[in-house]
mmCIF file of C-alpha atoms and ligand atoms in Angstrom:
data_model
loop_
_atom_site.group_PDB
_atom_site.id
_atom_site.type_symbol
_atom_site.label_atom_id
_atom_site.label_comp_id
_atom_site.label_asym_id
_atom_site.label_seq_id
_atom_site.Cartn_x
_atom_site.Cartn_y
_atom_site.Cartn_z
ATOM 1 C CA MET T 13 -0.148 10.183 22.211
ATOM 2 C CA SER T 14 3.633 10.542 21.923
ATOM 3 C CA VAL T 15 5.806 9.034 19.212
ATOM 4 C CA LYS T 16 9.281 7.753 20.142
ATOM 5 C CA SER T 17 12.012 8.764 17.721
ATOM 6 C CA SER T 18 12.635 5.104 16.903
ATOM 7 C CA GLN T 19 8.983 4.599 15.940
ATOM 8 C CA THR T 20 6.838 5.568 12.998
ATOM 9 C CA TRP T 21 3.476 7.186 13.764
ATOM 10 C CA TYR T 22 1.855 3.987 12.548
ATOM 11 C CA GLU T 23 3.872 1.906 15.021
ATOM 12 C CA ALA T 24 2.997 4.292 17.848
ATOM 13 C CA THR T 25 -0.722 3.910 17.080
ATOM 14 C CA ALA T 26 -0.849 0.147 16.459
ATOM 15 C CA PRO T 27 -1.324 -2.409 19.249
ATOM 16 C CA ALA T 28 1.945 -3.781 20.655
ATOM 17 C CA ARG T 29 2.612 -7.269 19.320
ATOM 18 C CA GLU T 30 4.870 -10.103 20.260
ATOM 19 C CA VAL T 31 7.352 -11.162 17.608
ATOM 20 C CA ALA T 32 6.583 -14.655 16.330
ATOM 21 C CA ALA T 33 8.806 -17.474 17.601
ATOM 22 C CA PRO T 34 11.966 -18.150 15.577
ATOM 23 C CA LEU T 35 12.033 -21.125 13.259
ATOM 24 C CA ARG T 36 14.395 -23.954 14.197
ATOM 25 C CA GLY T 37 14.898 -27.380 12.655
ATOM 26 C CA VAL T 38 12.828 -28.502 9.694
ATOM 27 C CA ASP T 39 9.288 -27.536 8.717
ATOM 28 C CA ALA T 40 7.309 -28.795 5.731
ATOM 29 C CA CYS T 41 4.451 -27.254 3.776
ATOM 30 C CA ASP T 42 2.733 -27.024 0.406
ATOM 31 C CA VAL T 43 3.772 -23.408 -0.148
ATOM 32 C CA CYS T 44 6.551 -21.356 1.407
ATOM 33 C CA ILE T 45 6.006 -17.605 1.084
ATOM 34 C CA ILE T 46 9.105 -15.434 1.367
ATOM 35 C CA GLY T 47 8.299 -11.914 2.602
ATOM 36 C CA GLY T 48 5.845 -10.643 5.208
ATOM 37 C CA GLY T 49 4.561 -7.477 3.519
ATOM 38 C CA LEU T 50 1.044 -7.128 2.102
ATOM 39 C CA ALA T 51 1.867 -9.238 -0.959
ATOM 40 C CA GLY T 52 3.174 -12.133 1.143
ATOM 41 C CA ILE T 53 0.520 -11.999 3.851
ATOM 42 C CA THR T 54 -2.362 -11.754 1.370
ATOM 43 C CA THR T 55 -0.994 -14.605 -0.739
ATOM 44 C CA ALA T 56 -0.457 -16.766 2.349
ATOM 45 C CA ARG T 57 -3.951 -16.108 3.611
ATOM 46 C CA GLU T 58 -5.661 -16.815 0.296
ATOM 47 C CA LEU T 59 -3.707 -20.048 -0.242
ATOM 48 C CA GLN T 60 -4.529 -21.202 3.287
ATOM 49 C CA ARG T 61 -8.219 -20.463 2.649
ATOM 50 C CA ARG T 62 -7.988 -22.731 -0.387
ATOM 51 C CA GLY T 63 -6.710 -25.578 1.741
ATOM 52 C CA ARG T 64 -2.926 -25.297 1.313
ATOM 53 C CA ILE T 65 -0.459 -25.736 4.171
ATOM 54 C CA VAL T 66 1.493 -22.481 4.209
ATOM 55 C CA VAL T 67 4.689 -21.261 5.899
ATOM 56 C CA LEU T 68 5.635 -17.567 5.694
ATOM 57 C CA LEU T 69 9.200 -16.380 6.354
ATOM 58 C CA GLU T 70 9.905 -12.734 7.192
ATOM 59 C CA THR T 71 13.390 -11.231 7.672
ATOM 60 C CA LYS T 72 12.313 -8.748 10.368
ATOM 61 C CA ARG T 73 8.748 -8.149 11.522
ATOM 62 C CA ILE T 74 5.448 -8.390 9.661
ATOM 63 C CA ALA T 75 4.925 -5.233 7.556
ATOM 64 C CA TRP T 76 7.944 -3.362 8.912
ATOM 65 C CA ALA T 77 8.706 -2.110 5.356
ATOM 66 C CA ALA T 78 6.514 -0.323 2.762
ATOM 67 C CA SER T 79 3.385 -2.269 3.717
ATOM 68 C CA GLY T 80 3.359 -0.866 7.249
ATOM 69 C CA ARG T 81 4.560 2.656 6.579
ATOM 70 C CA ASN T 82 2.863 3.815 3.379
ATOM 71 C CA GLY T 83 0.403 6.647 2.756
ATOM 72 C CA GLY T 84 -2.592 4.427 3.454
ATOM 73 C CA PHE T 85 -4.511 5.528 0.342
ATOM 74 C CA VAL T 86 -6.635 2.780 -1.192
ATOM 75 C CA GLY T 87 -8.193 3.328 -4.586
ATOM 76 C CA ASN T 88 -8.393 1.992 -8.112
ATOM 77 C CA GLY T 89 -5.520 2.664 -10.467
ATOM 78 C CA PHE T 90 -1.766 2.750 -10.393
ATOM 79 C CA ALA T 91 1.114 5.011 -9.440
ATOM 80 C CA ALA T 92 1.646 5.802 -13.125
ATOM 81 C CA GLY T 93 -0.943 8.079 -14.742
ATOM 82 C CA ILE T 94 -3.709 6.444 -16.764
ATOM 83 C CA ALA T 95 -2.670 8.189 -20.020
ATOM 84 C CA GLU T 96 0.854 6.835 -19.655
ATOM 85 C CA ILE T 97 -0.430 3.284 -19.156
ATOM 86 C CA ILE T 98 -2.773 3.536 -22.170
ATOM 87 C CA GLU T 99 0.157 4.708 -24.271
ATOM 88 C CA ARG T 100 2.242 1.730 -23.201
ATOM 89 C CA VAL T 101 -0.270 -1.123 -23.339
ATOM 90 C CA GLY T 102 -3.374 0.202 -25.144
ATOM 91 C CA LEU T 103 -6.861 0.979 -23.842
ATOM 92 C CA LYS T 104 -8.161 -2.603 -23.605
ATOM 93 C CA ASN T 105 -5.219 -3.819 -21.538
ATOM 94 C CA THR T 106 -5.383 -0.715 -19.363
ATOM 95 C CA GLN T 107 -9.064 -1.439 -18.724
ATOM 96 C CA ALA T 108 -8.182 -5.016 -17.739
ATOM 97 C CA LEU T 109 -5.466 -3.745 -15.387
ATOM 98 C CA TYR T 110 -7.865 -1.212 -13.923
ATOM 99 C CA ARG T 111 -10.435 -3.939 -13.203
ATOM 100 C CA LEU T 112 -7.697 -5.903 -11.452
ATOM 101 C CA SER T 113 -6.845 -2.916 -9.270
ATOM 102 C CA ALA T 114 -10.567 -2.419 -8.507
ATOM 103 C CA HIS T 115 -10.648 -6.036 -7.359
ATOM 104 C CA GLY T 116 -7.778 -5.214 -4.967
ATOM 105 C CA THR T 117 -9.601 -2.152 -3.636
ATOM 106 C CA GLU T 118 -12.734 -4.194 -2.968
ATOM 107 C CA TYR T 119 -10.689 -6.920 -1.289
ATOM 108 C CA ILE T 120 -9.251 -4.430 1.206
ATOM 109 C CA ARG T 121 -12.638 -2.755 1.755
ATOM 110 C CA ARG T 122 -14.294 -6.109 2.451
ATOM 111 C CA GLU T 123 -11.555 -7.523 4.671
ATOM 112 C CA ILE T 124 -11.352 -4.386 6.816
ATOM 113 C CA ALA T 125 -15.127 -4.454 7.315
ATOM 114 C CA ARG T 126 -14.782 -8.075 8.387
ATOM 115 C CA LEU T 127 -11.626 -7.817 10.513
ATOM 116 C CA ASP T 128 -11.800 -4.404 12.211
ATOM 117 C CA ALA T 129 -13.706 -1.433 10.792
ATOM 118 C CA SER T 130 -11.606 1.037 12.826
ATOM 119 C CA ILE T 131 -8.609 0.361 10.527
ATOM 120 C CA ARG T 132 -10.383 2.561 7.988
ATOM 121 C CA MET T 133 -9.378 6.153 8.742
ATOM 122 C CA GLY T 134 -11.352 8.156 6.188
ATOM 123 C CA ASP T 135 -13.040 8.302 2.815
ATOM 124 C CA GLY T 136 -12.457 10.061 -0.471
ATOM 125 C CA TRP T 137 -9.536 11.197 -2.582
ATOM 126 C CA ILE T 138 -9.364 14.689 -4.075
ATOM 127 C CA VAL T 139 -6.999 15.681 -6.869
ATOM 128 C CA ALA T 140 -6.783 19.454 -7.080
ATOM 129 C CA GLN T 141 -5.785 21.312 -10.240
ATOM 130 C CA ARG T 142 -3.176 24.031 -10.009
ATOM 131 C CA ILE T 143 -4.439 25.594 -13.235
ATOM 132 C CA ASN T 144 -7.869 27.039 -13.968
ATOM 133 C CA ASP T 145 -9.214 24.432 -16.411
ATOM 134 C CA PRO T 146 -12.867 23.524 -15.785
ATOM 135 C CA ALA T 147 -13.194 21.924 -19.236
ATOM 136 C CA GLY T 148 -10.148 19.726 -18.568
ATOM 137 C CA ALA T 149 -11.662 18.524 -15.290
ATOM 138 C CA ARG T 150 -14.939 17.653 -17.054
ATOM 139 C CA ARG T 151 -13.092 15.842 -19.855
ATOM 140 C CA ARG T 152 -11.236 13.718 -17.347
ATOM 141 C CA GLN T 153 -14.451 12.991 -15.458
ATOM 142 C CA GLU T 154 -16.137 11.862 -18.710
ATOM 143 C CA MET T 155 -13.171 9.750 -19.789
ATOM 144 C CA MET T 156 -12.935 7.953 -16.426
ATOM 145 C CA LEU T 157 -16.657 7.127 -16.518
ATOM 146 C CA ARG T 158 -16.731 6.103 -20.181
ATOM 147 C CA ASP T 159 -13.518 4.061 -20.296
ATOM 148 C CA PHE T 160 -13.184 2.790 -16.720
ATOM 149 C CA GLY T 161 -16.655 3.013 -15.154
ATOM 150 C CA GLU T 162 -15.214 5.288 -12.451
ATOM 151 C CA GLY T 163 -17.667 7.927 -11.193
ATOM 152 C CA LEU T 164 -15.673 11.015 -10.190
ATOM 153 C CA GLU T 165 -17.196 14.266 -8.921
ATOM 154 C CA VAL T 166 -15.978 17.611 -10.258
ATOM 155 C CA LEU T 167 -15.655 20.229 -7.515
ATOM 156 C CA SER T 168 -15.702 23.850 -8.685
ATOM 157 C CA THR T 169 -12.963 26.268 -7.655
ATOM 158 C CA GLU T 170 -15.221 27.609 -4.879
ATOM 159 C CA GLN T 171 -16.010 24.109 -3.606
ATOM 160 C CA THR T 172 -12.336 23.141 -3.737
ATOM 161 C CA ARG T 173 -11.202 26.258 -1.884
ATOM 162 C CA ALA T 174 -13.868 25.755 0.759
ATOM 163 C CA LEU T 175 -12.113 22.474 1.599
ATOM 164 C CA LEU T 176 -8.537 23.557 0.893
ATOM 165 C CA HIS T 177 -7.977 27.167 1.808
ATOM 166 C CA THR T 178 -5.507 28.260 -0.872
ATOM 167 C CA GLU T 179 -5.596 30.269 -4.067
ATOM 168 C CA ARG T 180 -3.170 27.820 -5.662
ATOM 169 C CA TYR T 181 -5.980 25.356 -6.325
ATOM 170 C CA PHE T 182 -8.773 25.682 -8.859
ATOM 171 C CA GLN T 183 -11.139 22.824 -9.770
ATOM 172 C CA SER T 184 -10.672 19.367 -8.356
ATOM 173 C CA LEU T 185 -11.805 15.820 -9.022
ATOM 174 C CA LYS T 186 -13.043 13.799 -6.100
ATOM 175 C CA ASN T 187 -13.169 10.026 -6.033
ATOM 176 C CA PRO T 188 -15.680 9.233 -3.267
ATOM 177 C CA HIS T 189 -15.025 5.478 -3.535
ATOM 178 C CA SER T 190 -11.370 5.683 -2.493
ATOM 179 C CA PHE T 191 -10.624 5.385 1.187
ATOM 180 C CA ILE T 192 -7.800 5.695 3.682
ATOM 181 C CA ILE T 193 -6.481 3.101 6.087
ATOM 182 C CA HIS T 194 -3.951 2.551 8.856
ATOM 183 C CA PRO T 195 -1.688 0.300 6.762
ATOM 184 C CA LEU T 196 0.255 -1.270 9.621
ATOM 185 C CA ARG T 197 -2.887 -2.218 11.529
ATOM 186 C CA TYR T 198 -4.374 -3.651 8.329
ATOM 187 C CA ALA T 199 -1.315 -5.794 7.617
ATOM 188 C CA GLN T 200 -1.150 -6.983 11.215
ATOM 189 C CA ALA T 201 -4.871 -7.830 11.284
ATOM 190 C CA LEU T 202 -4.489 -9.759 8.044
ATOM 191 C CA ALA T 203 -1.456 -11.620 9.435
ATOM 192 C CA ASP T 204 -3.275 -12.455 12.684
ATOM 193 C CA ASP T 205 -6.214 -13.764 10.682
ATOM 194 C CA ALA T 206 -3.886 -15.862 8.513
ATOM 195 C CA ARG T 207 -2.218 -17.225 11.641
ATOM 196 C CA HIS T 208 -5.573 -18.152 13.179
ATOM 197 C CA GLY T 209 -6.452 -19.895 9.933
ATOM 198 C CA GLY T 210 -3.307 -22.024 10.234
ATOM 199 C CA VAL T 211 -0.566 -20.161 8.344
ATOM 200 C CA LYS T 212 2.735 -20.571 10.187
ATOM 201 C CA ILE T 213 4.392 -17.146 10.285
ATOM 202 C CA TYR T 214 8.036 -16.889 11.283
ATOM 203 C CA GLU T 215 9.590 -13.477 11.956
ATOM 204 C CA ASN T 216 13.333 -12.793 12.233
ATOM 205 C CA ALA T 217 13.605 -15.597 9.705
ATOM 206 C CA ALA T 218 15.305 -14.400 6.534
ATOM 207 C CA ALA T 219 15.290 -16.881 3.678
ATOM 208 C CA LEU T 220 18.933 -17.202 2.693
ATOM 209 C CA SER T 221 18.642 -19.562 -0.243
ATOM 210 C CA VAL T 222 16.146 -21.577 -2.249
ATOM 211 C CA ARG T 223 17.198 -24.755 -4.018
ATOM 212 C CA GLU T 224 15.305 -27.384 -5.957
ATOM 213 C CA ALA T 225 14.993 -30.753 -4.226
ATOM 214 C CA GLY T 226 13.045 -33.610 -5.821
ATOM 215 C CA SER T 227 9.678 -32.278 -6.973
ATOM 216 C CA GLY T 228 9.860 -29.280 -4.614
ATOM 217 C CA PHE T 229 12.228 -26.836 -2.952
ATOM 218 C CA ILE T 230 14.260 -26.380 0.208
ATOM 219 C CA VAL T 231 14.308 -22.858 1.627
ATOM 220 C CA ARG T 232 17.132 -22.304 4.087
ATOM 221 C CA THR T 233 17.216 -19.781 6.950
ATOM 222 C CA ALA T 234 20.054 -19.268 9.468
ATOM 223 C CA HIS T 235 18.739 -21.963 11.816
ATOM 224 C CA ALA T 236 16.220 -23.987 9.845
ATOM 225 C CA GLU T 237 14.953 -25.424 6.585
ATOM 226 C CA VAL T 238 11.500 -25.332 5.040
ATOM 227 C CA HIS T 239 10.623 -28.103 2.605
ATOM 228 C CA ALA T 240 7.933 -26.896 0.208
ATOM 229 C CA GLN T 241 6.241 -27.971 -3.006
ATOM 230 C CA HIS T 242 6.064 -24.350 -4.136
ATOM 231 C CA VAL T 243 7.813 -21.116 -3.205
ATOM 232 C CA VAL T 244 6.314 -17.646 -3.692
ATOM 233 C CA HIS T 245 8.736 -14.714 -3.652
ATOM 234 C CA CYS T 246 7.156 -11.562 -2.163
ATOM 235 C CA VAL T 247 10.299 -9.656 -1.235
ATOM 236 C CA SER T 248 9.616 -6.487 -3.230
ATOM 237 C CA SER T 249 13.017 -4.907 -3.925
ATOM 238 C CA LEU T 250 14.441 -5.728 -0.495
ATOM 239 C CA ASP T 251 16.356 -8.837 -1.479
ATOM 240 C CA ARG T 252 18.343 -8.558 -4.696
ATOM 241 C CA ARG T 253 19.607 -12.130 -4.833
ATOM 242 C CA ILE T 254 17.018 -14.623 -3.613
ATOM 243 C CA HIS T 255 15.332 -15.028 -7.015
ATOM 244 C CA ASP T 256 17.436 -13.840 -9.891
ATOM 245 C CA LEU T 257 14.715 -13.443 -12.523
ATOM 246 C CA SER T 258 12.233 -11.386 -10.482
ATOM 247 C CA CYS T 259 15.011 -9.411 -8.780
ATOM 248 C CA ARG T 260 16.327 -8.287 -12.144
ATOM 249 C CA ALA T 261 12.802 -7.228 -13.186
ATOM 250 C CA VAL T 262 12.319 -4.909 -10.191
ATOM 251 C CA LEU T 263 13.702 -1.376 -10.064
ATOM 252 C CA PRO T 264 14.223 -0.341 -6.426
ATOM 253 C CA VAL T 265 12.899 3.143 -5.679
ATOM 254 C CA ALA T 266 12.577 5.176 -2.515
ATOM 255 C CA THR T 267 9.719 7.460 -1.559
ATOM 256 C CA TYR T 268 8.771 9.116 1.712
ATOM 257 C CA VAL T 269 5.968 9.707 4.167
ATOM 258 C CA ALA T 270 6.390 12.318 6.916
ATOM 259 C CA VAL T 271 4.064 13.056 9.825
ATOM 260 C CA THR T 272 3.967 16.400 11.662
ATOM 261 C CA GLU T 273 3.276 17.228 15.281
ATOM 262 C CA PRO T 274 -0.433 17.897 15.988
ATOM 263 C CA LEU T 275 -1.300 21.160 14.187
ATOM 264 C CA LYS T 276 -3.612 24.060 14.849
ATOM 265 C CA GLN T 277 -4.645 24.986 11.325
ATOM 266 C CA ASP T 278 -7.625 25.993 9.257
ATOM 267 C CA ALA T 279 -6.230 25.510 5.743
ATOM 268 C CA ILE T 280 -7.294 21.884 5.296
ATOM 269 C CA ARG T 281 -10.957 21.377 6.094
ATOM 270 C CA THR T 282 -11.452 17.822 4.909
ATOM 271 C CA ARG T 283 -10.401 14.346 6.007
ATOM 272 C CA CYS T 284 -10.136 13.197 2.385
ATOM 273 C CA GLY T 285 -6.750 12.350 0.918
ATOM 274 C CA ILE T 286 -5.419 15.107 -1.347
ATOM 275 C CA GLY T 287 -3.076 15.143 -4.313
ATOM 276 C CA ASP T 288 -2.418 18.152 -6.480
ATOM 277 C CA MET T 289 -1.076 17.139 -9.910
ATOM 278 C CA ARG T 290 2.368 18.518 -9.154
ATOM 279 C CA ARG T 291 4.978 16.672 -11.143
ATOM 280 C CA ALA T 292 6.551 15.266 -7.974
ATOM 281 C CA GLY T 293 3.171 13.727 -7.065
ATOM 282 C CA ASP T 294 2.948 14.901 -3.472
ATOM 283 C CA TYR T 295 -0.089 13.895 -1.431
ATOM 284 C CA TYR T 296 -1.317 14.651 2.065
ATOM 285 C CA ARG T 297 -4.103 14.102 4.566
ATOM 286 C CA LEU T 298 -5.041 14.978 8.106
ATOM 287 C CA ILE T 299 -4.731 12.071 10.496
ATOM 288 C CA THR T 300 -6.266 11.266 13.826
ATOM 289 C CA ASP T 301 -4.932 13.937 16.175
ATOM 290 C CA ASP T 302 -4.783 16.678 13.521
ATOM 291 C CA ARG T 303 -1.312 15.809 12.386
ATOM 292 C CA LEU T 304 -0.547 16.185 8.717
ATOM 293 C CA LEU T 305 0.717 13.112 6.900
ATOM 294 C CA TRP T 306 2.633 14.159 3.810
ATOM 295 C CA GLY T 307 4.188 11.910 1.211
ATOM 296 C CA GLY T 308 5.505 11.739 -2.279
ATOM 297 C CA ARG T 309 8.601 12.038 -4.420
ATOM 298 C CA ILE T 310 10.178 8.980 -5.912
ATOM 299 C CA THR T 311 13.882 8.493 -6.414
ATOM 300 C CA THR T 312 16.040 5.592 -7.494
ATOM 301 C CA ARG T 313 18.626 6.684 -4.890
ATOM 302 C CA VAL T 314 17.465 4.171 -2.313
ATOM 303 C CA SER T 315 18.465 3.921 1.321
ATOM 304 C CA ALA T 316 17.036 1.748 4.084
ATOM 305 C CA PRO T 317 14.096 3.230 6.037
ATOM 306 C CA LEU T 318 15.260 4.703 9.359
HETATM 307 C C1 FAD E 403 6.449 5.796 1.512
HETATM 308 C C2 FAD E 403 5.502 4.925 0.724
HETATM 309 C C3 FAD E 403 4.180 5.324 0.567
HETATM 310 C C4 FAD E 403 3.292 4.529 -0.161
HETATM 311 N N1 FAD E 403 1.976 4.891 -0.217
HETATM 312 C C5 FAD E 403 1.076 4.069 -0.806
HETATM 313 C C6 FAD E 403 -0.313 4.376 -0.771
HETATM 314 O O1 FAD E 403 -0.743 5.372 -0.173
HETATM 315 N N2 FAD E 403 -1.169 3.530 -1.406
HETATM 316 C C7 FAD E 403 -0.723 2.396 -2.043
HETATM 317 O O2 FAD E 403 -1.549 1.651 -2.601
HETATM 318 N N3 FAD E 403 0.593 2.065 -2.069
HETATM 319 C C8 FAD E 403 1.487 2.863 -1.455
HETATM 320 N N4 FAD E 403 2.813 2.520 -1.441
HETATM 321 C C9 FAD E 403 3.220 1.262 -2.079
HETATM 322 C C10 FAD E 403 2.902 0.053 -1.187
HETATM 323 O O3 FAD E 403 3.243 0.323 0.156
HETATM 324 C C11 FAD E 403 3.692 -1.156 -1.703
HETATM 325 O O4 FAD E 403 3.364 -1.364 -3.063
HETATM 326 C C12 FAD E 403 3.375 -2.439 -0.933
HETATM 327 O O5 FAD E 403 3.444 -2.244 0.460
HETATM 328 C C13 FAD E 403 4.361 -3.519 -1.361
HETATM 329 O O6 FAD E 403 4.122 -4.665 -0.585
HETATM 330 P P1 FAD E 403 5.120 -5.882 -0.664
HETATM 331 O O7 FAD E 403 4.592 -6.940 0.229
HETATM 332 O O8 FAD E 403 5.357 -6.218 -2.088
HETATM 333 O O9 FAD E 403 6.534 -5.310 -0.164
HETATM 334 P P2 FAD E 403 7.087 -4.907 1.287
HETATM 335 O O10 FAD E 403 6.056 -4.254 2.127
HETATM 336 O O11 FAD E 403 8.346 -4.155 1.026
HETATM 337 O O12 FAD E 403 7.424 -6.294 1.961
HETATM 338 C C14 FAD E 403 8.470 -7.118 1.525
HETATM 339 C C15 FAD E 403 8.885 -7.945 2.723
HETATM 340 O O13 FAD E 403 9.763 -8.975 2.293
HETATM 341 C C16 FAD E 403 10.686 -9.198 3.337
HETATM 342 N N5 FAD E 403 11.855 -9.897 2.794
HETATM 343 C C17 FAD E 403 12.727 -9.453 1.862
HETATM 344 N N6 FAD E 403 13.668 -10.386 1.617
HETATM 345 C C18 FAD E 403 13.379 -11.449 2.411
HETATM 346 C C19 FAD E 403 13.990 -12.714 2.629
HETATM 347 N N7 FAD E 403 15.089 -13.089 1.962
HETATM 348 N N8 FAD E 403 13.430 -13.550 3.539
HETATM 349 C C20 FAD E 403 12.311 -13.209 4.226
HETATM 350 N N9 FAD E 403 11.694 -12.001 4.060
HETATM 351 C C21 FAD E 403 12.225 -11.142 3.164
HETATM 352 C C22 FAD E 403 11.011 -7.795 3.830
HETATM 353 O O14 FAD E 403 11.597 -7.823 5.128
HETATM 354 C C23 FAD E 403 9.639 -7.142 3.791
HETATM 355 O O15 FAD E 403 8.963 -7.244 5.016
HETATM 356 C C24 FAD E 403 3.742 3.314 -0.753
HETATM 357 C C25 FAD E 403 5.074 2.914 -0.594
HETATM 358 C C26 FAD E 403 5.939 3.701 0.140
HETATM 359 C C27 FAD E 403 7.370 3.243 0.323
#
């Protein structure tokens, strides 16, 4: 399999798709979703399942942004560490948030099993310690079980190094319930399913403005209008003006994922995802043809994905 320089590895390994027809004239619906990433597609699909007439507008292509080019790690929790969240909102609220994230994990697990099991690329997430602290690993294991019902396995230094051939790592914590997906194929499968269910998806259809009209809204694109009772904004940080309130609440950040050529190596002997508690939060995993997918680092110096 070869990857063209204009493509991501995910694009090179996803089925070719036709871009949806452009929207012209006037369309009407109960709910207009703006943004065709995972947030928009999932919302559209769930509203359609509950009987709403839904139109989704996407500036470029479905999941061209973060949703189709992320690390593909699916598991309970958040990008911020659990201790940091507890400090900010307290244990009870953190537990409620954690349950919400577990609901999201189960949603993806269930939908992939239903739509196309081959979207799932692997199982398990290992966080390796760069210091020799067996008691710390046990404490974290106990805390995650007691406070969040999460059953983690502690791997000894020997077990860790048998999987990851380096003396930098000592003990590790493995979450066997996390899993790894092909994010672009997942988003596309979800969008296809939504479309079959009746969601009208328009690509190359940037929403330019939203204005109130009667009891609803009119969403304008370059060549069309959508009349909707409700509008859901799912634009992440990619549109800084379409909805003032939510745009001001979002801090745009950039982070990266890089994929190597196929490697001949014996250092990584597991298909689990791996993170290693470095401050920069790097993570990596082997992918299909023994390439290494490596991601991490977050900066507020954003630039558009190439
Ligand atoms: C490099 C990287 C790695 C990541 N790794 C992971 C991971 O391993 N696990 C994990 O859980 N999360 C990961 N994430 C985070 C995850 O990808 C995002 O949280 C998620 O994809 C956000 O989905 P979204 O739909 O909100 O946004 P996006 O995927 O950014 O989609 C927003 C969409 O809105 C569209 N849009 C914007 N403005 C308009 C407009 N005016 N009209 C029409 N459409 C518009 C955009 O074109 C875009 O398609 C990663 C993110 C990045 C960047």
